[in-house]
Tab-separated table of C-alpha atoms in Angstrom:
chain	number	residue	atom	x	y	z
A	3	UNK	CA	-78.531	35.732	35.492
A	4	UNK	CA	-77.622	38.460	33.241
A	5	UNK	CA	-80.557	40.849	34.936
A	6	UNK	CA	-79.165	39.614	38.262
A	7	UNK	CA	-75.261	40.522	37.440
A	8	UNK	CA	-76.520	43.892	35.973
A	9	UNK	CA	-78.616	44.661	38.952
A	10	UNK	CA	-75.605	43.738	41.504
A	11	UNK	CA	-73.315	46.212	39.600
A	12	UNK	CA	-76.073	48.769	39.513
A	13	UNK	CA	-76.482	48.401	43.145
A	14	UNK	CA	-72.400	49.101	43.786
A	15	UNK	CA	-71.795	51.830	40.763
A	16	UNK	CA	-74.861	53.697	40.640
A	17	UNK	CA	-75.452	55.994	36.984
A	18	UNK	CA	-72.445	54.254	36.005
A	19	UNK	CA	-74.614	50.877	35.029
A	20	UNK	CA	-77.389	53.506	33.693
A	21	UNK	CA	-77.758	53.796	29.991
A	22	UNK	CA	-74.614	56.389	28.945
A	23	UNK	CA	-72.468	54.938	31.378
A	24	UNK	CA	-69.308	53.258	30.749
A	25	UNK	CA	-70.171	50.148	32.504
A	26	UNK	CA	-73.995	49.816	30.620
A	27	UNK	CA	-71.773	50.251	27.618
A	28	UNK	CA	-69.398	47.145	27.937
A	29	UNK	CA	-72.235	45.142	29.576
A	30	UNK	CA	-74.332	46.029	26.128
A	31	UNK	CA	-70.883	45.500	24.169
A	32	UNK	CA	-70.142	42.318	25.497
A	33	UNK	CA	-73.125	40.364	25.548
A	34	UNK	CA	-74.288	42.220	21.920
A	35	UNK	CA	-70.872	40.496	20.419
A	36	UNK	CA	-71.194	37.112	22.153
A	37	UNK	CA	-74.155	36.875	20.418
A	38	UNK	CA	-73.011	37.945	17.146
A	39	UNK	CA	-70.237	35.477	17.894
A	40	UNK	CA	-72.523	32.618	18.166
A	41	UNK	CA	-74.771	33.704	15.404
A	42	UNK	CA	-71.595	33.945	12.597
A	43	UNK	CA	-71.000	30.690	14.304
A	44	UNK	CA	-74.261	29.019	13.407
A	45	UNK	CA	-73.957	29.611	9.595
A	46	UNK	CA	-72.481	26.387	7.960
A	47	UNK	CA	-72.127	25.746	4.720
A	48	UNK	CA	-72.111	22.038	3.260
A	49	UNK	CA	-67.907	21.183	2.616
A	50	UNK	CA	-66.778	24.333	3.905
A	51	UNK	CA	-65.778	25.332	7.815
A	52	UNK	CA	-67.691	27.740	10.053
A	53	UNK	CA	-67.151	31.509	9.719
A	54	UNK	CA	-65.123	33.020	12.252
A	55	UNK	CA	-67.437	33.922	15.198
A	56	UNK	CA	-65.088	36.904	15.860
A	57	UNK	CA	-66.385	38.225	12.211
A	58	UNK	CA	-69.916	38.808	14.002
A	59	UNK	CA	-68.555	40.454	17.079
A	60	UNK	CA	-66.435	42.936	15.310
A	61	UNK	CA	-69.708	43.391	13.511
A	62	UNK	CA	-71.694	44.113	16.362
A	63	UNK	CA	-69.501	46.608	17.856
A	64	UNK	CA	-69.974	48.108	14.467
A	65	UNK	CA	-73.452	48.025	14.807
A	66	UNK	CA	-73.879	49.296	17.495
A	67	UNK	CA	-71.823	52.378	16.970
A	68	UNK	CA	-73.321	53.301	13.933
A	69	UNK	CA	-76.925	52.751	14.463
A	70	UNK	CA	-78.213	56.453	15.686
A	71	UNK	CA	-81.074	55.567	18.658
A	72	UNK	CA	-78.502	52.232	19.834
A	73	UNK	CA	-75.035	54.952	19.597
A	74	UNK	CA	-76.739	57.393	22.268
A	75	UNK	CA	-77.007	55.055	25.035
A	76	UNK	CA	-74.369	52.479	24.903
A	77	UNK	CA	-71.149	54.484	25.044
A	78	UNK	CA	-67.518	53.269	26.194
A	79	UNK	CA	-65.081	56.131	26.872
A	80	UNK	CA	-61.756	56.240	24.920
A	81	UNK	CA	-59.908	55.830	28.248
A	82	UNK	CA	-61.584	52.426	29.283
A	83	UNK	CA	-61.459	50.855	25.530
A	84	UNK	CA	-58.062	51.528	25.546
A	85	UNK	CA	-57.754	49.501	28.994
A	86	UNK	CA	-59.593	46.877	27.663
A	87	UNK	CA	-58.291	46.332	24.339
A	88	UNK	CA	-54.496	46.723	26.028
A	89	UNK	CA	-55.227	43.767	28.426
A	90	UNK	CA	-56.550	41.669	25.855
A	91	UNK	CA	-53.205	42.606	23.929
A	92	UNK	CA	-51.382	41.270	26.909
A	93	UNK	CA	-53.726	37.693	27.025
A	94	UNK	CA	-52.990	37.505	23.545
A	95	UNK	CA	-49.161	38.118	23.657
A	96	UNK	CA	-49.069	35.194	26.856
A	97	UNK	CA	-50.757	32.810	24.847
A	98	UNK	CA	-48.054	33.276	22.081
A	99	UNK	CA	-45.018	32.766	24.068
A	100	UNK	CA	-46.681	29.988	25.943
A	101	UNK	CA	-47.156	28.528	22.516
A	102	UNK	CA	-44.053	28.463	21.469
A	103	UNK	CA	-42.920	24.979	21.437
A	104	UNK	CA	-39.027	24.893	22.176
A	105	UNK	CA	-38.221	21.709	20.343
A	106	UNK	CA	-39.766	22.880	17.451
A	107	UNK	CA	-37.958	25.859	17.397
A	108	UNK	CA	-34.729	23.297	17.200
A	109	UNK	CA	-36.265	21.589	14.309
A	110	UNK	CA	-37.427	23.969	12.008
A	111	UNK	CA	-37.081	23.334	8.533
A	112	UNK	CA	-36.052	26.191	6.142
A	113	UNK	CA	-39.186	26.212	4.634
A	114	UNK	CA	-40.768	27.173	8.077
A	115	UNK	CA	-38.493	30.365	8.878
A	116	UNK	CA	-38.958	31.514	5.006
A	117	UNK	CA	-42.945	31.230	5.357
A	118	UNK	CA	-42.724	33.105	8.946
A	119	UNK	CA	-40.488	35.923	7.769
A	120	UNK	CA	-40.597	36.471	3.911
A	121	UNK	CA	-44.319	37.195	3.584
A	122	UNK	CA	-44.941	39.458	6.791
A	123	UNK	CA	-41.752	41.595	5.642
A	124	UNK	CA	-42.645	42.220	1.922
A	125	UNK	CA	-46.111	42.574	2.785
A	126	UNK	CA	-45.296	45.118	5.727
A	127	UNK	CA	-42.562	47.030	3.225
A	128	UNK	CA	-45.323	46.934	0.202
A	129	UNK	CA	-48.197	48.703	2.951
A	130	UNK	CA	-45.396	51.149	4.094
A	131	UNK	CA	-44.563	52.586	0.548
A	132	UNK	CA	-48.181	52.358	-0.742
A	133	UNK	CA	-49.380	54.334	2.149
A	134	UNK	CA	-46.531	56.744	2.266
A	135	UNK	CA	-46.978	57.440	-1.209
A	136	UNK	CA	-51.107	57.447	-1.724
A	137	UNK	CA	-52.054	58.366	1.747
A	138	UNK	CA	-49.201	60.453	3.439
A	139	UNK	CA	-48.441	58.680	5.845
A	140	UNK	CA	-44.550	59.743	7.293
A	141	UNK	CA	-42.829	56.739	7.211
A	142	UNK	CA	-42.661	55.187	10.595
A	143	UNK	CA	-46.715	54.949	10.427
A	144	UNK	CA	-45.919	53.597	6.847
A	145	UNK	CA	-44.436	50.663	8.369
A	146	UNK	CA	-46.898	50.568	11.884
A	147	UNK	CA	-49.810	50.159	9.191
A	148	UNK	CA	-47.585	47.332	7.458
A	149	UNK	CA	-46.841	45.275	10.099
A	150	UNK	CA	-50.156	45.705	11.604
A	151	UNK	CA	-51.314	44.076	7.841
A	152	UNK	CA	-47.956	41.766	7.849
A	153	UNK	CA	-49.490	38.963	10.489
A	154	UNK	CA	-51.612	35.758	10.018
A	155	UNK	CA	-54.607	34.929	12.069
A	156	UNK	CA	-54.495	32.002	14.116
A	157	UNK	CA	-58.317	32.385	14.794
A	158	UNK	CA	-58.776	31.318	11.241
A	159	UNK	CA	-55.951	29.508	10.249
A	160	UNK	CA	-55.640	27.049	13.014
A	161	UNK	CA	-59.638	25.664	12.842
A	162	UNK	CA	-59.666	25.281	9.246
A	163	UNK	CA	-55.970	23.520	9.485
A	164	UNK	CA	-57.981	21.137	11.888
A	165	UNK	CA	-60.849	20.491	9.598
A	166	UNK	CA	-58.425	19.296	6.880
A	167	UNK	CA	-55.892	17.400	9.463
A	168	UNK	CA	-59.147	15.678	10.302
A	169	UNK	CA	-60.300	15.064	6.848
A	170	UNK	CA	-56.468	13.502	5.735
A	171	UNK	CA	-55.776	16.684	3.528
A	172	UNK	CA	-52.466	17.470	2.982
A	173	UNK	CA	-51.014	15.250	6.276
A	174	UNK	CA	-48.316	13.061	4.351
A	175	UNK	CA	-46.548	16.382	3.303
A	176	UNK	CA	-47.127	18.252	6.680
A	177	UNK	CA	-49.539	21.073	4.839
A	178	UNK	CA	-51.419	21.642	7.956
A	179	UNK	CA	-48.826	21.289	10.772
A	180	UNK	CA	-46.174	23.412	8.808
A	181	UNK	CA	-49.384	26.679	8.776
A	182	UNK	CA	-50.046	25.846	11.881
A	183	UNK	CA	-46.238	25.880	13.330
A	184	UNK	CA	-45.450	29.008	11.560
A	185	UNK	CA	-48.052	31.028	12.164
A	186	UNK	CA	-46.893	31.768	15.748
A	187	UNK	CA	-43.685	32.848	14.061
A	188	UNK	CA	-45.513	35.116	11.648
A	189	UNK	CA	-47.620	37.074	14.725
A	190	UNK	CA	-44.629	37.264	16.874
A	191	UNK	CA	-42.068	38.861	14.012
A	192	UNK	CA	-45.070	41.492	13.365
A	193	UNK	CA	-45.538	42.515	16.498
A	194	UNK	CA	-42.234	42.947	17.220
A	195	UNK	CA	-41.636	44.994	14.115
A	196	UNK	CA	-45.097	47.068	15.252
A	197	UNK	CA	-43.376	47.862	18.799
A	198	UNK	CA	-40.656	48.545	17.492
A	199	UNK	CA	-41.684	51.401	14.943
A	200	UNK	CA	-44.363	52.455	17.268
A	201	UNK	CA	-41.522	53.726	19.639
A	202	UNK	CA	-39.823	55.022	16.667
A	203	UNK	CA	-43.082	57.065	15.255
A	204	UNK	CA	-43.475	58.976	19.067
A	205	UNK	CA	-40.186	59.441	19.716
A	206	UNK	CA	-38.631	63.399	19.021
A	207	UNK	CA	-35.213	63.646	17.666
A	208	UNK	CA	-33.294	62.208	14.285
A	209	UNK	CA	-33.561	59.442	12.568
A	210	UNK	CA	-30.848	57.959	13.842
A	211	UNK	CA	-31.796	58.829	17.029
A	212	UNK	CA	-35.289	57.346	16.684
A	213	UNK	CA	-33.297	54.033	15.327
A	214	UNK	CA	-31.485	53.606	18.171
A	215	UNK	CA	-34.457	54.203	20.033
A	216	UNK	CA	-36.190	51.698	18.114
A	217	UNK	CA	-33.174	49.187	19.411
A	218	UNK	CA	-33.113	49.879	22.732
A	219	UNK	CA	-36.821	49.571	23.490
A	220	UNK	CA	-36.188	45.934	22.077
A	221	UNK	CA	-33.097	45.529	24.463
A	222	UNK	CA	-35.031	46.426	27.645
A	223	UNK	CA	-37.863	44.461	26.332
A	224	UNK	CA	-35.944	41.362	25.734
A	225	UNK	CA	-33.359	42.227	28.797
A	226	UNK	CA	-36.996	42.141	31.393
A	227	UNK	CA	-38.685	39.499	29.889
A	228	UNK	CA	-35.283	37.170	30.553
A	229	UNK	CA	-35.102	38.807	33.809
A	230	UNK	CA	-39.139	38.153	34.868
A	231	UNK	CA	-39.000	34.402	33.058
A	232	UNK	CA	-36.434	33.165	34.826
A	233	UNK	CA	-38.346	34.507	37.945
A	234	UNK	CA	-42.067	33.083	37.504
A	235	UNK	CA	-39.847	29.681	37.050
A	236	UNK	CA	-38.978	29.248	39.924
A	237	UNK	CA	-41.652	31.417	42.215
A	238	UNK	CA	-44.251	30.276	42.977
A	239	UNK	CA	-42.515	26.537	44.098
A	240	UNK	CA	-43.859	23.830	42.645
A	241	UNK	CA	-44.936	22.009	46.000
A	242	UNK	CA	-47.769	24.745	46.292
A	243	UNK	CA	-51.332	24.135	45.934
A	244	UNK	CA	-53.284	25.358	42.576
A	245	UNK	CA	-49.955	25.577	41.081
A	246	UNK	CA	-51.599	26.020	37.741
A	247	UNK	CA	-53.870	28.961	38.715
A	248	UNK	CA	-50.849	30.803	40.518
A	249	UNK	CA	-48.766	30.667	37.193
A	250	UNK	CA	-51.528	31.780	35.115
A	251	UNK	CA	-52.497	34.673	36.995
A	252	UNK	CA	-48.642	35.122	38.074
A	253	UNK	CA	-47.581	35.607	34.073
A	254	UNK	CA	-50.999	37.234	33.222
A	255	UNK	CA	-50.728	40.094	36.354
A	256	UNK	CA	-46.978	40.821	35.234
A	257	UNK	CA	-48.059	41.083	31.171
A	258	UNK	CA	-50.570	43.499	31.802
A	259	UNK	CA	-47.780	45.295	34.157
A	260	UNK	CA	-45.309	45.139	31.211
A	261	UNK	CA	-48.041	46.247	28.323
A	262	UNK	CA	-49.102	49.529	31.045
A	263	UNK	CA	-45.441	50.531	32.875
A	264	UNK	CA	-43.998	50.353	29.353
A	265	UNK	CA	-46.438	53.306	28.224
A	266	UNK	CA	-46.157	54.766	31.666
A	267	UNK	CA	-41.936	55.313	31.403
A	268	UNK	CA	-42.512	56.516	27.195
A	269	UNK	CA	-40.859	52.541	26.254
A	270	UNK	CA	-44.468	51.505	24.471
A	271	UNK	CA	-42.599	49.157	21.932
A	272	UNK	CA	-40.929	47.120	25.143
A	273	UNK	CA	-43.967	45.720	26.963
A	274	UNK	CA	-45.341	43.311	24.330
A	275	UNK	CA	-41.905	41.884	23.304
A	276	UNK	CA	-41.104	41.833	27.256
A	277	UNK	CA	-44.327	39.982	27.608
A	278	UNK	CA	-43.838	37.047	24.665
A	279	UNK	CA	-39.572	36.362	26.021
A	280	UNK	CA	-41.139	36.541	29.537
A	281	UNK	CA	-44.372	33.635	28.872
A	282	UNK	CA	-41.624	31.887	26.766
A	283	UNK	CA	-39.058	30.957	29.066
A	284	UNK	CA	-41.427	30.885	32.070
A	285	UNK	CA	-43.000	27.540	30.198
A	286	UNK	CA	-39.833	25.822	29.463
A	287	UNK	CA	-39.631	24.964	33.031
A	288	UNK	CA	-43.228	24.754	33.815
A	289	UNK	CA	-43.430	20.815	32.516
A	290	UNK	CA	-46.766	19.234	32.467
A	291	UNK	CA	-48.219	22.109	34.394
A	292	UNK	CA	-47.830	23.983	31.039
A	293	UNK	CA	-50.636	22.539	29.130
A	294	UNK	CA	-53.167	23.822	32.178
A	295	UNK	CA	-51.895	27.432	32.787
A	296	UNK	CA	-52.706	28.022	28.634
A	297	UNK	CA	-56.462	26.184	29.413
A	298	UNK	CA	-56.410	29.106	32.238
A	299	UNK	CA	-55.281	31.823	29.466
A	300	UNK	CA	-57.749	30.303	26.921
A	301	UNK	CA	-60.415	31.278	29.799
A	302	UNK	CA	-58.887	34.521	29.869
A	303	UNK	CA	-59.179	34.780	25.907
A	304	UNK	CA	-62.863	33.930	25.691
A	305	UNK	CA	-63.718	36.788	28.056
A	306	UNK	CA	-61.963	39.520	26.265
A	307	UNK	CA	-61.896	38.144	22.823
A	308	UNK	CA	-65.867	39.407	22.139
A	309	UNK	CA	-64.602	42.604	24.076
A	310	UNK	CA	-61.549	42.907	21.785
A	311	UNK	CA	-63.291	42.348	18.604
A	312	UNK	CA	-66.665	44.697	19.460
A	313	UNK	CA	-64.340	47.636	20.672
A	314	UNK	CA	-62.166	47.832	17.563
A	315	UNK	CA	-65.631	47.700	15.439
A	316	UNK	CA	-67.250	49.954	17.940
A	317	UNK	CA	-64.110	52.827	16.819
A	318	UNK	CA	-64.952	52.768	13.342
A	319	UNK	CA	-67.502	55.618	12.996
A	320	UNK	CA	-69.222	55.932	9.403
A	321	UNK	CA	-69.772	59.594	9.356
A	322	UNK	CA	-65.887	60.484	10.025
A	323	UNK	CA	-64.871	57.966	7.161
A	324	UNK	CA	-63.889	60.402	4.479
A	325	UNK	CA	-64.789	57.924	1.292
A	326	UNK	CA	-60.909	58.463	-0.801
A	327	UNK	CA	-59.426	56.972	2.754
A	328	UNK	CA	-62.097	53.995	2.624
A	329	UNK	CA	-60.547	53.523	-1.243
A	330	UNK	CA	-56.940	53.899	-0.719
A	331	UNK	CA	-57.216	51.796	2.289
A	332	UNK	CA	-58.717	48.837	0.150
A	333	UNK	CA	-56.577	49.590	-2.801
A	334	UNK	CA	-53.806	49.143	-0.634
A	335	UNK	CA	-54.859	46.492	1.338
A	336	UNK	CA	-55.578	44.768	-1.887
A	337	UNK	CA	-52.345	45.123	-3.899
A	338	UNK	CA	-50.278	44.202	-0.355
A	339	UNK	CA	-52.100	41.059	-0.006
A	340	UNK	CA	-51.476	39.975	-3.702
A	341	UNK	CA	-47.918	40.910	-2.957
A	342	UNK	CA	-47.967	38.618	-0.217
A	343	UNK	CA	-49.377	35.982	-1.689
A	344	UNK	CA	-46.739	35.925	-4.644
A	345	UNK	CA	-43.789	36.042	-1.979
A	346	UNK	CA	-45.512	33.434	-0.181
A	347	UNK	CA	-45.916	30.837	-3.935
A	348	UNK	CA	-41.669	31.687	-4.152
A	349	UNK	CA	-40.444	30.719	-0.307
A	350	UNK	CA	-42.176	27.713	-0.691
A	351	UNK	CA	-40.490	26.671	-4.061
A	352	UNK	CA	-37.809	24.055	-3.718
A	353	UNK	CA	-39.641	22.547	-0.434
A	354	UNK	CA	-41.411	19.128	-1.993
A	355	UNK	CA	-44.636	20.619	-2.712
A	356	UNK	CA	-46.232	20.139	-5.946
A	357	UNK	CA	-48.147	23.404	-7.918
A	358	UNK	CA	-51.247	22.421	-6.005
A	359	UNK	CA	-49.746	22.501	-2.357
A	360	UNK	CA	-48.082	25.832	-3.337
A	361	UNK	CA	-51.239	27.758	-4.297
A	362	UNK	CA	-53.446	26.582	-1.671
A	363	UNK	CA	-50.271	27.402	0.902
A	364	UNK	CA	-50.432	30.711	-0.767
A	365	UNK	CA	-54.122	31.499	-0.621
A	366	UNK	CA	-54.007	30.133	3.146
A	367	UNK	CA	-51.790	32.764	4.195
A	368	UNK	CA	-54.183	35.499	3.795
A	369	UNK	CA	-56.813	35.338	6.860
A	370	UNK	CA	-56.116	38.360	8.801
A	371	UNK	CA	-57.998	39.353	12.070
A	372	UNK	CA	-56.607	38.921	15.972
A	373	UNK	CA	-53.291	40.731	15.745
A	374	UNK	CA	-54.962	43.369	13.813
A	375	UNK	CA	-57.311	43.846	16.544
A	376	UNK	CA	-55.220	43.453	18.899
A	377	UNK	CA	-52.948	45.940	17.718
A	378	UNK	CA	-54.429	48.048	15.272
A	379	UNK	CA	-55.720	50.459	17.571
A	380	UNK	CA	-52.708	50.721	19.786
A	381	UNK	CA	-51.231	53.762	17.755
A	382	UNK	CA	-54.624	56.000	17.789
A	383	UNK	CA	-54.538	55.543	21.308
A	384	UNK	CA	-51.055	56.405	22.068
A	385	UNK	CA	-51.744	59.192	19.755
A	386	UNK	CA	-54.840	60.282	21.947
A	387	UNK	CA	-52.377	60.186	25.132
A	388	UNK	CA	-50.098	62.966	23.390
A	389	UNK	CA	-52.857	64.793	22.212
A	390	UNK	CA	-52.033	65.547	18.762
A	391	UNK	CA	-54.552	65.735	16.311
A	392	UNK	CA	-52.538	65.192	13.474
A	393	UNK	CA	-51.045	61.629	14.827
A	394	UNK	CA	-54.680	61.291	15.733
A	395	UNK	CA	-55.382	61.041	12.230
A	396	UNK	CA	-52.389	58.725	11.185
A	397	UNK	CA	-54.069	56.453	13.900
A	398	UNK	CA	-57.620	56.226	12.475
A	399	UNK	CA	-55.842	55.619	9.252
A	400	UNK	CA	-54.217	53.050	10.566
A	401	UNK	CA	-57.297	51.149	12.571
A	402	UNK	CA	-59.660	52.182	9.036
A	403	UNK	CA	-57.311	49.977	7.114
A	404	UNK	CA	-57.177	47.172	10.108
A	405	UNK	CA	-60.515	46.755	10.787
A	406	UNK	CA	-60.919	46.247	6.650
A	407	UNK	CA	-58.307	43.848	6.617
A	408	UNK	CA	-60.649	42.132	9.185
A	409	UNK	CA	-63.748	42.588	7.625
A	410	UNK	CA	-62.911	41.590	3.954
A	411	UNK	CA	-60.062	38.890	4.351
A	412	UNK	CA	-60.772	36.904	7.722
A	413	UNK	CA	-64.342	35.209	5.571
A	414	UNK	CA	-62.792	35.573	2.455
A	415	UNK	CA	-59.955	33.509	3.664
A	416	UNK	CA	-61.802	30.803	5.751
A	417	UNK	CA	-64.040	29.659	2.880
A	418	UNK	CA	-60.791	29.843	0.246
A	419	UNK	CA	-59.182	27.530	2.472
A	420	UNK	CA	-62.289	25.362	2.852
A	421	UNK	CA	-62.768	25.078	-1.037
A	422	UNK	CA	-59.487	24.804	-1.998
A	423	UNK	CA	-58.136	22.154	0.539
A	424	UNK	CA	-60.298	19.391	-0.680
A	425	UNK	CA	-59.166	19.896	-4.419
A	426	UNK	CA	-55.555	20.982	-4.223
A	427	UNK	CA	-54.519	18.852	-1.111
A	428	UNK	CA	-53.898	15.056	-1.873
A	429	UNK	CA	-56.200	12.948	0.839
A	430	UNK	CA	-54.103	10.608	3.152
A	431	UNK	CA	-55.854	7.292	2.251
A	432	UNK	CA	-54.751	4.028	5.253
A	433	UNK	CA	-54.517	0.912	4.120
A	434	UNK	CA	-56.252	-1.299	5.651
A	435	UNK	CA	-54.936	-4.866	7.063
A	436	UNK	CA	-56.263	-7.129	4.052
A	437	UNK	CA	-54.656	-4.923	1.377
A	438	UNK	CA	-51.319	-4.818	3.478
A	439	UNK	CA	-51.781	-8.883	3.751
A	440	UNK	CA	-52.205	-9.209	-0.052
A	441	UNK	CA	-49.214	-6.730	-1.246
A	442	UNK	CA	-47.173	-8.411	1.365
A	443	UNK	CA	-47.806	-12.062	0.109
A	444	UNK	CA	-47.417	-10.910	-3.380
A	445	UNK	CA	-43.868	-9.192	-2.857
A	446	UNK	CA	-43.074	-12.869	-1.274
């Protein structure tokens, strides 16, 4: 099948599916990082959860850049991995507001809103001084690099939260359902904040008129989501045939509009928070058909997911890594996640948990890896569309310290929260029916 497919696109493209063309390259690219995927997802360790398959397919794309004879042939151009990587930005940003659940939002403990917002903004504020300060960075990037760092991977969290929720660990105080719950939170605050600075950071003027700037890219993003949600609510009807499929590829054609037009009209912070209002209130109306359009998305995710990952590895070039930026980048990678663990210990404090439920809570909060691919190399290619070398380089900064934040925390993370779990979490142990008969007779 996968000679067949290439020779069918061959047939239709011509040198384009020859090695050095942009099409051999994603073919290569994609099926090189499926494997990796499935590979990373092979290794299991006894009492701990899988590593992250998307660990081997940002590896791949690494790979495959770096090795010399392999670099020559397979070759994607900056144009089309920008594409790419933007519609899988938009697939990501769909399944978000679709998973938003709206009574939850009514219910949310305090506890919730401090874990979604306290740890993403000191950790995005810590990033933004340190790499003002050690790697020059003018302050809008400061705080694009931060809030790129500042989100939560559900890719990680989510399965190993499962594992546990399977296992009993932590379920009579909520451990797993409260990550789980605010994680969504977490992504969607930093990616706001990202848009939001990233239309500051290519804007000309003041300050203040950058700020305002800022603000009104959120107001037209917020203003068209409303406005395109309350459409897809309605349209297509819901006597129509495929109803499911016509939603999903309804919201997911008008995302990818929103992500592109916003670039296209200089508003590049509006299409991704346009995109999360406009998947949002499109499902509160959607009912039971809900739960199939995100199976559609989740389709959608697997497809560009390996092409996601392999692109943001396939960036990261070894020879144009100057070694100090490789060092700053961990050193501040490193003292932003310890800051964000010790924010995360306090806005759990006062919340029921005992010492062991707030450390592991704390260590949990540290996986980082979709967001940051899916964002982290948004600025270096804006920055490539104004042609500026010098934002050109605050980009690569930015993606250097991304794809890090990838490489070192997204493993590091999954097997913390599979060791820790089991000894800090207290088990949920059922009774079973004799014990219940005996207590109850004795209490009579």
């Amino acid at each position: 099948m996968i000679v067949l497919l290439w020779a069918v696109i061959w047939s239709i493209t011509g040198s384009e599916c020859l090695p050095g063309g942009n099409l051999f390259g994603i073919l290569i690219l994609f099926y090189c990082t499926v494997v990796g995927g499935k590979l990373f997802g092979l290794i299991k360790l006894p009492t701990l959860p899988p590593l992250p398959p998307l660990l081997g397919m940002l590896l791949a794309g690494f790979l495959i850049r770096n090795i010399p004879v392999i670099s020559d042939y397979v070759r994607v151009k900056h144009s089309w991995s920008s594409s790419l990587r933007s519609i899988a930005l938009s697939v990501i940003l769909v399944r978000a507001g679709l998973g938003l659940d709206p009574k939850a939002l009514k219910k949310l403990k305090g506890v919730c809103v401090r874990l979604s917002m306290g740890p993403c903004l000191m950790e995005a504020c810590t990033a933004a001084v340190l790499t003002h300060f050690l790697m020059d960075l003018p302050w809008q990037w400061g705080f694009i690099l931060g809030f790129v760092l500042g989100a939560v991977s559900p890719a990680v969290v989510v399965p190993s939260m499962l594992l546990l929720q399977g296992g009993g660990y932590g379920v009579e105080k909520g451990v797993p359902t409260l990550l789980m719950a605010a994680g969504s939170f977490d992504d969607i605050l930093a990616i706001t904040g990202f848009n939001t600075c990233l239309g500051m950071a290519f804007s000309t003027g003041s300050m203040v008129f950058n700020v305002l700037r800022g603000i009104l890219e959120v107001v037209i993003g917020v203003a068209t989501g409303i406005f395109l949600g309350f459409f897809i609510q309605f349209f297509p009807s819901p006597d129509q045939d495929n109803l499911a499929w016509k939603r999903a590829s309804l919201v997911l054609g008008l995302s990818v509009l929103a992500v592109f037009s916003s670039v296209r009209f200089g508003f590049p912070g509006s299409g991704g928070l346009c995109t999360l209002v406009m998947a949002f209130l499109a499902g509160l109306r959607w009912g039971d058909t809900k739960s199939e359009v995100e199976k559609i998305i989740a389709v959608a995710w697997n497809i560009f997911q390996p092409l996601l990952f392999g692109l943001i590895g396939a960036e990261v070039f070894v020879a144009s890594l100057r070694p100090e930026t490789v060092g700053l980048s961990i050193a501040t990678l490193g003292i932003a996640i310890l800051v964000r663990v010790l924010t995360t210990f306090l806005m759990v404090c006062f919340a029921g948990f005992n010492l062991k439920e707030k450390i592991f809570i704390s260590f949990a909060w540290l996986p980082k890896a979709t967001v940051q691919a899916a964002i982290g190399s948004l600025a270096l290619d804006t920055a490539r569309a104004q042609g500026d070398e010098q934002l050109e380089k605050y980009g690569m900064d930015v993606l250097t310290v991304a794809f890090l934040a990838i490489l070192l925390t997204a493993p590091i993370g999954s097997l913390l929260i599979g060791l820790l779990g089991p000894k800090l979490l207290q088990k949920f142990q059922q009774q079973n029916e004799d014990e219940v008969e005996e207590e109850t007779s004795v209490h009579i």
